XYZ file of C-alpha atoms in Angstrom:
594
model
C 203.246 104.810 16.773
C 200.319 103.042 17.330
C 198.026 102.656 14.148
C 194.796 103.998 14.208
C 191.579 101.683 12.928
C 191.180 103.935 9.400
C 195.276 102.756 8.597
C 193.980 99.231 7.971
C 192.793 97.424 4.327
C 191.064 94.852 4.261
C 191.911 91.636 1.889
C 190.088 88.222 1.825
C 189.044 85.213 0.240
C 185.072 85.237 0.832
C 185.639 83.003 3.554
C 187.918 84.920 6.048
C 189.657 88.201 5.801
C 193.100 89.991 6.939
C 193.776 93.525 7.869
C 197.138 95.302 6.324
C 198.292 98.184 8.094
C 200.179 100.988 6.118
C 203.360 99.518 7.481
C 202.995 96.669 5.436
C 201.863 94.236 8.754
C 198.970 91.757 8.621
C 197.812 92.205 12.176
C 194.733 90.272 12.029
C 193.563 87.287 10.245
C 191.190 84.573 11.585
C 191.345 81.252 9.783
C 190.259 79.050 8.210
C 187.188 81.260 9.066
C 185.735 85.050 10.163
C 184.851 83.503 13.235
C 187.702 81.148 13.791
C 190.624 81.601 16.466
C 193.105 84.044 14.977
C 196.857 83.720 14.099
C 197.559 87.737 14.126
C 196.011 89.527 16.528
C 198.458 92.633 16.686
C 195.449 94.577 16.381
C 194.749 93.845 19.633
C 197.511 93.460 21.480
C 201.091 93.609 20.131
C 203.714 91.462 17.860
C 204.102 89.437 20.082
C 200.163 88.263 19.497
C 200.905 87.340 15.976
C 201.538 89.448 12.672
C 203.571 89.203 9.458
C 205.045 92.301 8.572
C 206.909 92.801 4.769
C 208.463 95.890 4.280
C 211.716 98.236 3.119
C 214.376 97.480 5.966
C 214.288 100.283 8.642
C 211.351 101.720 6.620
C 208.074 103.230 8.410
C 204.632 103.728 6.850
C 204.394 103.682 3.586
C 204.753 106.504 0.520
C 201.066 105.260 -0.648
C 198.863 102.404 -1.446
C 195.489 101.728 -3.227
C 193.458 98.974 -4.870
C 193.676 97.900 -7.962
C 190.562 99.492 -9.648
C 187.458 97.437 -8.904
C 189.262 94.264 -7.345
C 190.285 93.698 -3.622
C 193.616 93.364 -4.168
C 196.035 95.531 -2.729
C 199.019 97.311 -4.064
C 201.698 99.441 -1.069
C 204.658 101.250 -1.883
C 207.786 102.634 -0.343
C 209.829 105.025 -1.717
C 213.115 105.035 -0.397
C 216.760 106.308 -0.172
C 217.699 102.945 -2.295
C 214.616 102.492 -4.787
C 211.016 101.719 -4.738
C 209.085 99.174 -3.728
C 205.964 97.485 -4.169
C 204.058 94.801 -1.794
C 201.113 93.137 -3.318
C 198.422 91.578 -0.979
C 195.903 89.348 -1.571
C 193.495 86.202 -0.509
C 192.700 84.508 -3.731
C 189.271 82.724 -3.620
C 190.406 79.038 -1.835
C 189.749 75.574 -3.649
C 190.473 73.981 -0.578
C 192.930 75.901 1.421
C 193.334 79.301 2.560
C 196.008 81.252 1.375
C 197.746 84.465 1.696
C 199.969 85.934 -1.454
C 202.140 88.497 -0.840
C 204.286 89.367 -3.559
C 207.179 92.035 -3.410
C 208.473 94.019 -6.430
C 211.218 96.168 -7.101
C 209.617 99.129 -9.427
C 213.285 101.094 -9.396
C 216.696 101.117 -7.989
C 217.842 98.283 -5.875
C 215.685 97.632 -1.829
C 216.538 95.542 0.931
C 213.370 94.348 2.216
C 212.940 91.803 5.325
C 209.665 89.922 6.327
C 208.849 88.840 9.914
C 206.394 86.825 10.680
C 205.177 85.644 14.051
C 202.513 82.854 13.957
C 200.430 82.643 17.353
C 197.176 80.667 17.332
C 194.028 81.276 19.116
C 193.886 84.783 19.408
C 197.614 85.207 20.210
C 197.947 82.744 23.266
C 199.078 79.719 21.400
C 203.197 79.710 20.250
C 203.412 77.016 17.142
C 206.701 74.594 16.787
C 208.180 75.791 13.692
C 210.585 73.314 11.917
C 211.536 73.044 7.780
C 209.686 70.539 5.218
C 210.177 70.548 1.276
C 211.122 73.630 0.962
C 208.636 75.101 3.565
C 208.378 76.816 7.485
C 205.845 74.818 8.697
C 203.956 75.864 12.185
C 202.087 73.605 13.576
C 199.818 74.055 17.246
C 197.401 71.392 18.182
C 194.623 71.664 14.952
C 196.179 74.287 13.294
C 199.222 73.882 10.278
C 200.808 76.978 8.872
C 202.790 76.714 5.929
C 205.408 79.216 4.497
C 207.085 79.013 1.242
C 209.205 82.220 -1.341
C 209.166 81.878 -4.955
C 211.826 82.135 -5.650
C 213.506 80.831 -2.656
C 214.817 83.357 -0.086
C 217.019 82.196 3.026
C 214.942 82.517 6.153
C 216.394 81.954 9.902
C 214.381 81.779 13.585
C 214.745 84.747 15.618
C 212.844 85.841 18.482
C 210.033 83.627 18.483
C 209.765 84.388 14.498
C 210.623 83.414 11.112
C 212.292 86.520 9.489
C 213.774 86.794 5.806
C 215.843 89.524 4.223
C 216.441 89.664 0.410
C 217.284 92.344 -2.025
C 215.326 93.267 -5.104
C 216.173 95.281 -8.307
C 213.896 96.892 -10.678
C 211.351 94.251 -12.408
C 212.596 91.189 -9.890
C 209.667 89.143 -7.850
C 209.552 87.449 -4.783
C 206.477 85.942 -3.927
C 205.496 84.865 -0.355
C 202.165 82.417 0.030
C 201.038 81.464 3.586
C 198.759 78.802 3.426
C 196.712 76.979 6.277
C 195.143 73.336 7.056
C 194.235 71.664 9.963
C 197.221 69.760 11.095
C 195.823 66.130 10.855
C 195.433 66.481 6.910
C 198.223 66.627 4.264
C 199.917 70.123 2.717
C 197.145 70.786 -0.126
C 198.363 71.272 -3.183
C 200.525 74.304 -4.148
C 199.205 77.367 -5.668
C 201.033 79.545 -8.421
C 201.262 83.461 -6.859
C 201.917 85.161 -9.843
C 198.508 83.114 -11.645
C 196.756 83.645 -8.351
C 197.226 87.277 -8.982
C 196.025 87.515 -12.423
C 193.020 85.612 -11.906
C 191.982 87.724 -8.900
C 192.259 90.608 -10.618
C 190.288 89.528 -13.682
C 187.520 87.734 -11.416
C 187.049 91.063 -9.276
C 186.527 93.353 -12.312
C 184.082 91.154 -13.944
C 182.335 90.449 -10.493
C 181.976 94.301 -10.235
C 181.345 94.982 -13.987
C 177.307 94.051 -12.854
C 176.910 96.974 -10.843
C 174.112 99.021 -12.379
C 174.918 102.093 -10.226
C 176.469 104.994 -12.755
C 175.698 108.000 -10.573
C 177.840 110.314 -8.594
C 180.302 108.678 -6.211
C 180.946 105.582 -7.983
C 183.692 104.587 -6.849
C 182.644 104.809 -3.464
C 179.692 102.747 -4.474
C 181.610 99.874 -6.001
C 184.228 99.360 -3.023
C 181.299 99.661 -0.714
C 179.903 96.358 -2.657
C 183.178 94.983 -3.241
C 183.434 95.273 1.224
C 180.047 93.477 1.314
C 181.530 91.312 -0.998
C 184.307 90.224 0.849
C 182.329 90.474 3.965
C 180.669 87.468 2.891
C 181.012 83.729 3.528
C 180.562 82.216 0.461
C 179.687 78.299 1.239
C 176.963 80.296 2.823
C 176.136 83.088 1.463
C 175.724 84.826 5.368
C 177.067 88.301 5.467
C 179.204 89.317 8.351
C 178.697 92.647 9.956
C 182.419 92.986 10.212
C 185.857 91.296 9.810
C 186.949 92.187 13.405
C 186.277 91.691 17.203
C 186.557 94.213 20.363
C 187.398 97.406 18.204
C 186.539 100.003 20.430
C 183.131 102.320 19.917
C 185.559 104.531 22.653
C 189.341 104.298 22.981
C 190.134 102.800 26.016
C 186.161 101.706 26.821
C 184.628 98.846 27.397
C 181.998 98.779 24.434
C 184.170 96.273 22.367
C 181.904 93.685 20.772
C 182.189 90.916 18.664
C 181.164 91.468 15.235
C 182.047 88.597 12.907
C 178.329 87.473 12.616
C 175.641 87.559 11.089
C 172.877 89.935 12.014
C 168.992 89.762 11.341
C 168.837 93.609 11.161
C 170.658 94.100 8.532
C 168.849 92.272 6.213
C 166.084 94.319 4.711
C 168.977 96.743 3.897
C 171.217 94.601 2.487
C 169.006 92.902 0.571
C 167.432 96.117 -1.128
C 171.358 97.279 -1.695
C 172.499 94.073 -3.761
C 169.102 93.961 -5.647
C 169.446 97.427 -6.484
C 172.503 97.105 -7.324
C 172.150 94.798 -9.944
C 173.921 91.588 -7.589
C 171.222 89.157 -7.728
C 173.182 86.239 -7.099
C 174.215 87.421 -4.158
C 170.912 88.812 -2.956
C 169.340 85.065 -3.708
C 172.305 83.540 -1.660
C 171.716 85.958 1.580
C 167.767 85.431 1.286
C 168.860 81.680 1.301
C 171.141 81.733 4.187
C 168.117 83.715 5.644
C 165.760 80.728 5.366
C 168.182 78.446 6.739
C 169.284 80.696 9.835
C 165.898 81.363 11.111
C 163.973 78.098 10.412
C 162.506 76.589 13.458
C 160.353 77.487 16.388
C 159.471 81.507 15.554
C 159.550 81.916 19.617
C 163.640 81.009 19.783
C 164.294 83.495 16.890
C 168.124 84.971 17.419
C 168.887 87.881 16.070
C 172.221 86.989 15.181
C 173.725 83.589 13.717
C 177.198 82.178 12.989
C 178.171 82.128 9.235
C 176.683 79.175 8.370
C 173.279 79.861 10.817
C 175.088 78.189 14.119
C 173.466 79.468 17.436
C 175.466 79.317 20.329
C 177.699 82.341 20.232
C 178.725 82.418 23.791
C 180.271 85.313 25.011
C 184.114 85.040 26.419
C 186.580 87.325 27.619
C 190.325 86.956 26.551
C 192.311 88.619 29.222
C 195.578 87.721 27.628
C 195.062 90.633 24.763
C 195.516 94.618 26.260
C 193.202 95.388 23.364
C 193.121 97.956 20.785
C 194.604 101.621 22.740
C 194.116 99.377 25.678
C 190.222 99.282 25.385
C 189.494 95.702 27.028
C 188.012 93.571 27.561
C 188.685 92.069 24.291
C 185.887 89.306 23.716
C 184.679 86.799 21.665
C 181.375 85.653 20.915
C 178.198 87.780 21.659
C 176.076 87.548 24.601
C 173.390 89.510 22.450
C 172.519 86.297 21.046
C 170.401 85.585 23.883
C 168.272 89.319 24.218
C 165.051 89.446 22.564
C 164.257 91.944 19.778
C 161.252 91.923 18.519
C 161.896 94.230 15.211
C 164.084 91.205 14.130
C 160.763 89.415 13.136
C 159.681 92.449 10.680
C 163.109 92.870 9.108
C 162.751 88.971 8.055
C 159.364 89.880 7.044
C 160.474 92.793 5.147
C 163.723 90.915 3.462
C 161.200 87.732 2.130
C 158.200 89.945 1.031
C 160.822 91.859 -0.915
C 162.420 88.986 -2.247
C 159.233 87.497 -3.751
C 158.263 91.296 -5.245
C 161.672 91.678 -6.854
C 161.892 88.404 -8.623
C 163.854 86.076 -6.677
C 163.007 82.416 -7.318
C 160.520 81.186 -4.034
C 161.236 78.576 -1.372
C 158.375 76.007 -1.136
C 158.439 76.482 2.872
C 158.966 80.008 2.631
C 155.192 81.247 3.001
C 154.589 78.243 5.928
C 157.601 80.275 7.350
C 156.406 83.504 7.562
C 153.358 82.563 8.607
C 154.594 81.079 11.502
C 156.835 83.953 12.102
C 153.367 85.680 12.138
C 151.452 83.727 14.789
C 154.446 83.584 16.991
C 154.327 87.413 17.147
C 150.610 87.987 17.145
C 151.095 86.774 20.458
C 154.330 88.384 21.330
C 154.632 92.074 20.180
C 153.017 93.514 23.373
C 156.205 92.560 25.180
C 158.933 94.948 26.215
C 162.395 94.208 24.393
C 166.128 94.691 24.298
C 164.966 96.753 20.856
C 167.420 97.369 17.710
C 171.038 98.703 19.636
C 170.716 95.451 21.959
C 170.740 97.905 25.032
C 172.479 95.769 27.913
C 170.178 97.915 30.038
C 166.606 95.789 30.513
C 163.907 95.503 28.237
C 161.486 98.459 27.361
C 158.804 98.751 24.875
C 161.154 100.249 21.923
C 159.286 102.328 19.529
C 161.636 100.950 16.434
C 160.659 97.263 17.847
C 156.981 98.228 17.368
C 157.232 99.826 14.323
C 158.918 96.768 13.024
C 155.787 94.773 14.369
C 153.398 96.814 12.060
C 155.772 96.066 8.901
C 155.569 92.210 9.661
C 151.849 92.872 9.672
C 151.837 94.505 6.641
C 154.140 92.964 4.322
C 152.423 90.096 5.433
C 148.723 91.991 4.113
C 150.488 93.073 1.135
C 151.669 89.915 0.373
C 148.031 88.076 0.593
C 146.790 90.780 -0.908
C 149.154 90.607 -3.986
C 149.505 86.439 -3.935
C 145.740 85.708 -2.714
C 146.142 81.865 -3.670
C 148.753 81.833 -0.324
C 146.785 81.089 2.734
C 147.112 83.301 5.303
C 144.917 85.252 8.023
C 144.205 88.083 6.172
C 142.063 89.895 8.669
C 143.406 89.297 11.821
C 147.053 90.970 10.052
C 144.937 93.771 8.947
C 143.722 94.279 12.550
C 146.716 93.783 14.004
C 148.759 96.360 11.832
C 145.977 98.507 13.182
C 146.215 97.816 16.968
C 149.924 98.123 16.573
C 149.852 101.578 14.609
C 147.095 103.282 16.564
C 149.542 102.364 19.631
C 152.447 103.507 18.658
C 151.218 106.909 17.778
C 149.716 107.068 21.460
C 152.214 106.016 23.233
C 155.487 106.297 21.393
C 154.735 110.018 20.363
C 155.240 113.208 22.112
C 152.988 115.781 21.146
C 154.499 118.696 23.047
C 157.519 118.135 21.087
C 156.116 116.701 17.612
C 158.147 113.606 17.570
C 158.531 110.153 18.220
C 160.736 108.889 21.302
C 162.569 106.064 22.089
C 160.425 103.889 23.978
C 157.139 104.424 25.130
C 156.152 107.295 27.747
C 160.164 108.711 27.512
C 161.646 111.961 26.548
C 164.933 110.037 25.280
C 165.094 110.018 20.923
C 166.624 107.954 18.768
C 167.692 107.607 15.517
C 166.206 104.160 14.302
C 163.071 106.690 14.462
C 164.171 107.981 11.407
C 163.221 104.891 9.318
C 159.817 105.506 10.025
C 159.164 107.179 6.520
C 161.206 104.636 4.942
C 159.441 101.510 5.662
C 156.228 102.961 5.136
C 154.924 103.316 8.789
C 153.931 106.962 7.859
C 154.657 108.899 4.812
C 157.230 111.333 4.496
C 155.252 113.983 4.687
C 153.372 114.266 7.917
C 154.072 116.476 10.490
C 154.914 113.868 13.055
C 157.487 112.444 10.726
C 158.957 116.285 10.080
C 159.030 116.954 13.502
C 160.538 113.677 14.565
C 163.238 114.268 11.893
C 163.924 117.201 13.302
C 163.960 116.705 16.504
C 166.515 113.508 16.393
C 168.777 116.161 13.906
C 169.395 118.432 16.584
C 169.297 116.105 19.480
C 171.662 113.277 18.369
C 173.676 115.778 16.006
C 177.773 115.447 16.897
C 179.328 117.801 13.863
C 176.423 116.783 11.835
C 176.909 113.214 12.017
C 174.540 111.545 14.295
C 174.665 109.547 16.964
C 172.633 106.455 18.237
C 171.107 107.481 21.077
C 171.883 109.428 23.857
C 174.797 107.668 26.014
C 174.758 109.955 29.019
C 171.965 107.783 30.135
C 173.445 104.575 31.624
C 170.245 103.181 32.569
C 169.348 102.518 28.977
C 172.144 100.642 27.944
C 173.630 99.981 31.299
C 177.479 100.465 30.163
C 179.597 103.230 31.122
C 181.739 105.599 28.555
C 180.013 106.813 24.933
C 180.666 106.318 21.196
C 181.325 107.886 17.890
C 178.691 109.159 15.425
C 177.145 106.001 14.171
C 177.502 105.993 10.618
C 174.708 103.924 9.313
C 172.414 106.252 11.200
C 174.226 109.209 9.756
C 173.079 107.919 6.114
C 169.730 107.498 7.569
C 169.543 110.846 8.371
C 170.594 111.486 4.918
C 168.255 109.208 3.434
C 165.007 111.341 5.979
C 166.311 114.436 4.665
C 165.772 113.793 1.228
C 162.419 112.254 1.250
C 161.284 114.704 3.570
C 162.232 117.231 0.589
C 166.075 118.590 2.161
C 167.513 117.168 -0.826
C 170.088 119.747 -0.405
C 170.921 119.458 3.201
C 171.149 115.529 2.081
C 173.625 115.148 -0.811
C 176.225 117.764 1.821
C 175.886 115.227 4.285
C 175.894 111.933 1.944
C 179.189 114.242 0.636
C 180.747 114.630 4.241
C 180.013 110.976 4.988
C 181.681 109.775 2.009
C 184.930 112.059 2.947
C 185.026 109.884 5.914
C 185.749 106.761 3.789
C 189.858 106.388 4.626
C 192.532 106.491 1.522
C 191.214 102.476 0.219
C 187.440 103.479 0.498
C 186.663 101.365 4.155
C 184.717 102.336 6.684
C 184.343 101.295 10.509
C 181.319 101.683 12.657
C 181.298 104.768 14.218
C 183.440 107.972 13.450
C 184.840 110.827 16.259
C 184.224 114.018 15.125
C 186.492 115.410 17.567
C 189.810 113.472 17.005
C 188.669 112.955 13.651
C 189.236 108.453 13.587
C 187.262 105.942 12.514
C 186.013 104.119 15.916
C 184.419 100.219 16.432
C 184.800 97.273 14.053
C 185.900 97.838 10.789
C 185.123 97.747 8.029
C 181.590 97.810 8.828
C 179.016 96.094 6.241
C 176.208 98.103 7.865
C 177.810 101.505 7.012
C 178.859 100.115 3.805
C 174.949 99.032 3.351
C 174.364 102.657 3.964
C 176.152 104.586 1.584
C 175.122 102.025 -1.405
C 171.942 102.737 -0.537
C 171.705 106.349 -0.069
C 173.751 106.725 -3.047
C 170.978 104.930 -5.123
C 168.527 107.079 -3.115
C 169.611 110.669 -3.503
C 171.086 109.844 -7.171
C 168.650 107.729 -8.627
C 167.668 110.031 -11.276
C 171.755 110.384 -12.308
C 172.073 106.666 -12.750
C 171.208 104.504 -9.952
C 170.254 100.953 -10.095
């Protein structure tokens, strides 16, 4: 039976990650980075695309699995006729190699297990020549070098384009498997110890998560959520990815499959405001860093995406080779959204640096000459229509979120003068222009008959970025027009009281066919409006029912179907993981948050 996205956990080294289905199969892993070509991509296609599956012979899913408490490392279980079983996954954090430890433990009785694993390189297309060296399998395709070694040693034979192993174990006996990659012109890096590379994981996990400040309800749920962003993120870097996967579906069987393993402007005012409040300052200081890198340069070629370490050109590529996951291709790589103009990327950097420098975070000398020339660029600029926030493949329009985000560049950048006045800046032209910008946006981006905010100017169409309005300070909670706009996106976007995006139906405004889930980021949006527009009620139900949607290891994916009741798109999704931190800290901040 084919898996279904919410059957996957997620392990990784803070570099690259792999995702384990409940039968005990890696079926995707990307190395040496997120965004390399991958060497199982049975999550898109089938085995013969690449996995490594470990596992009870003739046994199906598994009796249960979990993490071990605050760590990312993975413990799955059989229980069968013979005995139980335990596999052990995990990515410890690389010196200079990746590497994969999978270790397999009999907990009673006596178990056959076998292992096969098929190696294919670049995204499934590319068959390695396997042959035996000191004690290894060793694949090897053009730049890539796989090797295989079983401590202790189990026999291992070629079959059908794989390298399979089948060994017995009794109650308290070990086998440990470690895959290990590096490009095929160097020499085999040194070996790694499993069993230490287990115990160290474990005990660098718990302390990593021991800073979490968060004691409220849902804990749990909070620290995985951080853990995710976590292991979402490239450490050389410090860039976040907004998820570990490419061409998930937002529809089984559509066509809205889209890279994900970047890094995305947008999310970084969020993010940010989760890890500071969080108590992760460290990593806060490193994605404010990778920030300044990313977008330093001319303000007019601002992206709104970058590669992990802040490269650009992210072309977007079909592979026709992979069916894709319940046959929704195509499957692609790359992002051609890396080329649309948004212009509420330029407030979210705003908002990330101004709250940077007002929570404490050690400055940048250039930081200021930055966002100042972030600033002229889009005194010029905002007027123009845009591809706005969802990166609408439909033509530009003059995106109410886009504008709003305008009038929080020109305001953090006010508050900031106003707050730092020995920084030089334009103080009065900012103040003007959050003016011109506000008074606009509640002409033309406001519908009085209805009481709410639209989508883009002069249209009937809602959506639910509108609901952020209150939060970054563009009105407060209170007014009427933020009330009614609430409202009105509640019952307009509502799909079993999750929410959606936007409103699909309409082709012309993001000129693809098919629909999605309920976004979940914008479902803890909603959550977060209701609360500070005094539901708190109505909010902590929903931040419950959102949370319910997390599957048995705490991960969630982009989108969710209320209907068949799956997880939908990429997975696990930092932005949804971004959203229950934070509305956790906002709904619960008197019960222990941050």
């Amino acid at each position: 039976m084919k898996a279904r996205i919410e059957d996957y956990a997620l392990i990784g080294d803070e570099q690259t990650a792999a995702l384990v289905g409940k039968d005990g199969s890696i079926d995707w892993l990307c190395l040496p980075r997120f965004d390399s070509g991958s060497c199982f991509a049975r999550l898109l296609g089938d085995e013969d695309h690449g996995h490594w599956r470990i596992a009870p012979k003739g046994a199906d899913v598994c009796t249960r699995r979990a993490y071990r408490s605050d760590t990312l490392v993975l413990d799955t279980e059989w229980e069968t006729a013979d005995g139980v079983v335990r596999v052990t996954d995990l990515m410890p954090q690389r010196d200079r190699a990746p590497d994969v430890v999978r270790i397999v433990e009999g907990v009673s009785g006596r178990v056959t297990v076998r292992s096969t694993l098929r190696l294919r390189f670049d995204y499934g297309s590319v068959m390695p020549w396997v042959r035996r060296s000191d004690g290894h399998r060793v694949a090897v395709a053009g730049p890539d070098s796989v090797w295989l070694r079983a401590e202790p040693s189990v026999r291992t034979w070629g079959e059908d384009y794989g390298t399979h192993a089948e060994f017995t174990v009794a109650e308290g006996e070990r086998v440990a498997f470690v895959l290990t990659w590096h490009p095929s012109h160097e020499r085999r890096p040194p070996l790694i110890d499993p069993y230490e590379a287990l115990e160290s994981s474990v005990t660098d996990w718990r302390r990593w998560a021991r800073q979490c400040r968060y004691d409220g309800p849902y804990r749990d749920a909070v620290v995985r959520s951080l853990i995710t962003l976590k292991a979402l993120t490239y450490a050389p870097t410090g860039g976040i990815v907004a998820a570990a996967t490419t061409s998930l579906p937002e529809q089984p069987g559509g066509v809205r499959n889209w890279d994900y393993r970047y890094c995305w402007l947008r999310d970084s005012t969020l993010t940010l405001g989760a890890l500071l409040a969080a108590g992760f300052q460290q990593e806060a200081e490193a994605w404010r860093d990778w920030l300044l890198r990313a977008v330093a340069g001319d303000p007019a070629e601002l992206q709104i995406m970058y590669g992990v370490a802040g490269e650009r050109r992210l072309r977007e590529t079909e592979l026709p080779w992979l069916p894709g996951f319940a046959g929704s291709s195509p499957v692609r790589i790359g992002n051609g959204a890396v080329d649309q103009l948004q212009l509420d990327v330029y407030g979210e950097v705003m908002d990330s640096l101004s709250l940077a420098r007002s929570s404490g975070l050690p400055t940048k000398p250039h930081m200021w000459a930055m966002q100042r020339s972030l600033m002229t660029f889009l005194e010029a600029a905002w007027r123009q229509p845009d591809e706005g926030l969802w990166e609408v493949r439909g033509g530009r329009r003059r995106f109410v979120h886009s504008k709003v985000m305008v009038w929080v560049a020109a305001d953090r950048a006010v508050r900031t003068l106003e707050r730092y006045p020995q920084l030089r800046g334009d103080l009065e032209g900012w103040r003007r222009l959050r003016d011109e910008v506000h008074r606009e946006v509640c002409e033309k981006g406001f519908d009085r008959e209805r009481n709410t905010f639209t989508q883009y100017y002069g249209s009937r169409e809602l959506d639910a970025s509108l609901l952020l309005i209150p939060r970054v300070g563009f009105l407060p909670p209170d007014d009427p027009r933020v009330v009614g706009t609430v409202d009105a996106v509640r019952d307009a976007l509502a799909h079993d009281g999750f929410l959606r995006r936007y409103d699909t139906g309409d082709s012309v405004i993001d000129g693809l066919p098919g629909g999605e889930g309920a976004f979940l980021a914008c479902s803890f949006w909603l959550a977060d409006a209701l609360h500070l527009t005094g539901r708190t009620k109505d909010a902590r139900e929903l931040f419950d029912r959102l949370v319910g949607l997390c599957n048995d290891v705490g991960l969630l994916a982009e989108e969710y179907d209320p209907v068949d009741g799956c997880q939908l798109g990429n997975f696990p999704q930092a932005f949804s993981h971004v959203g229950l931190v934070n509305t956790a800290l906002i709904l619960h901040a008197d019960d222990g948050a941050g």
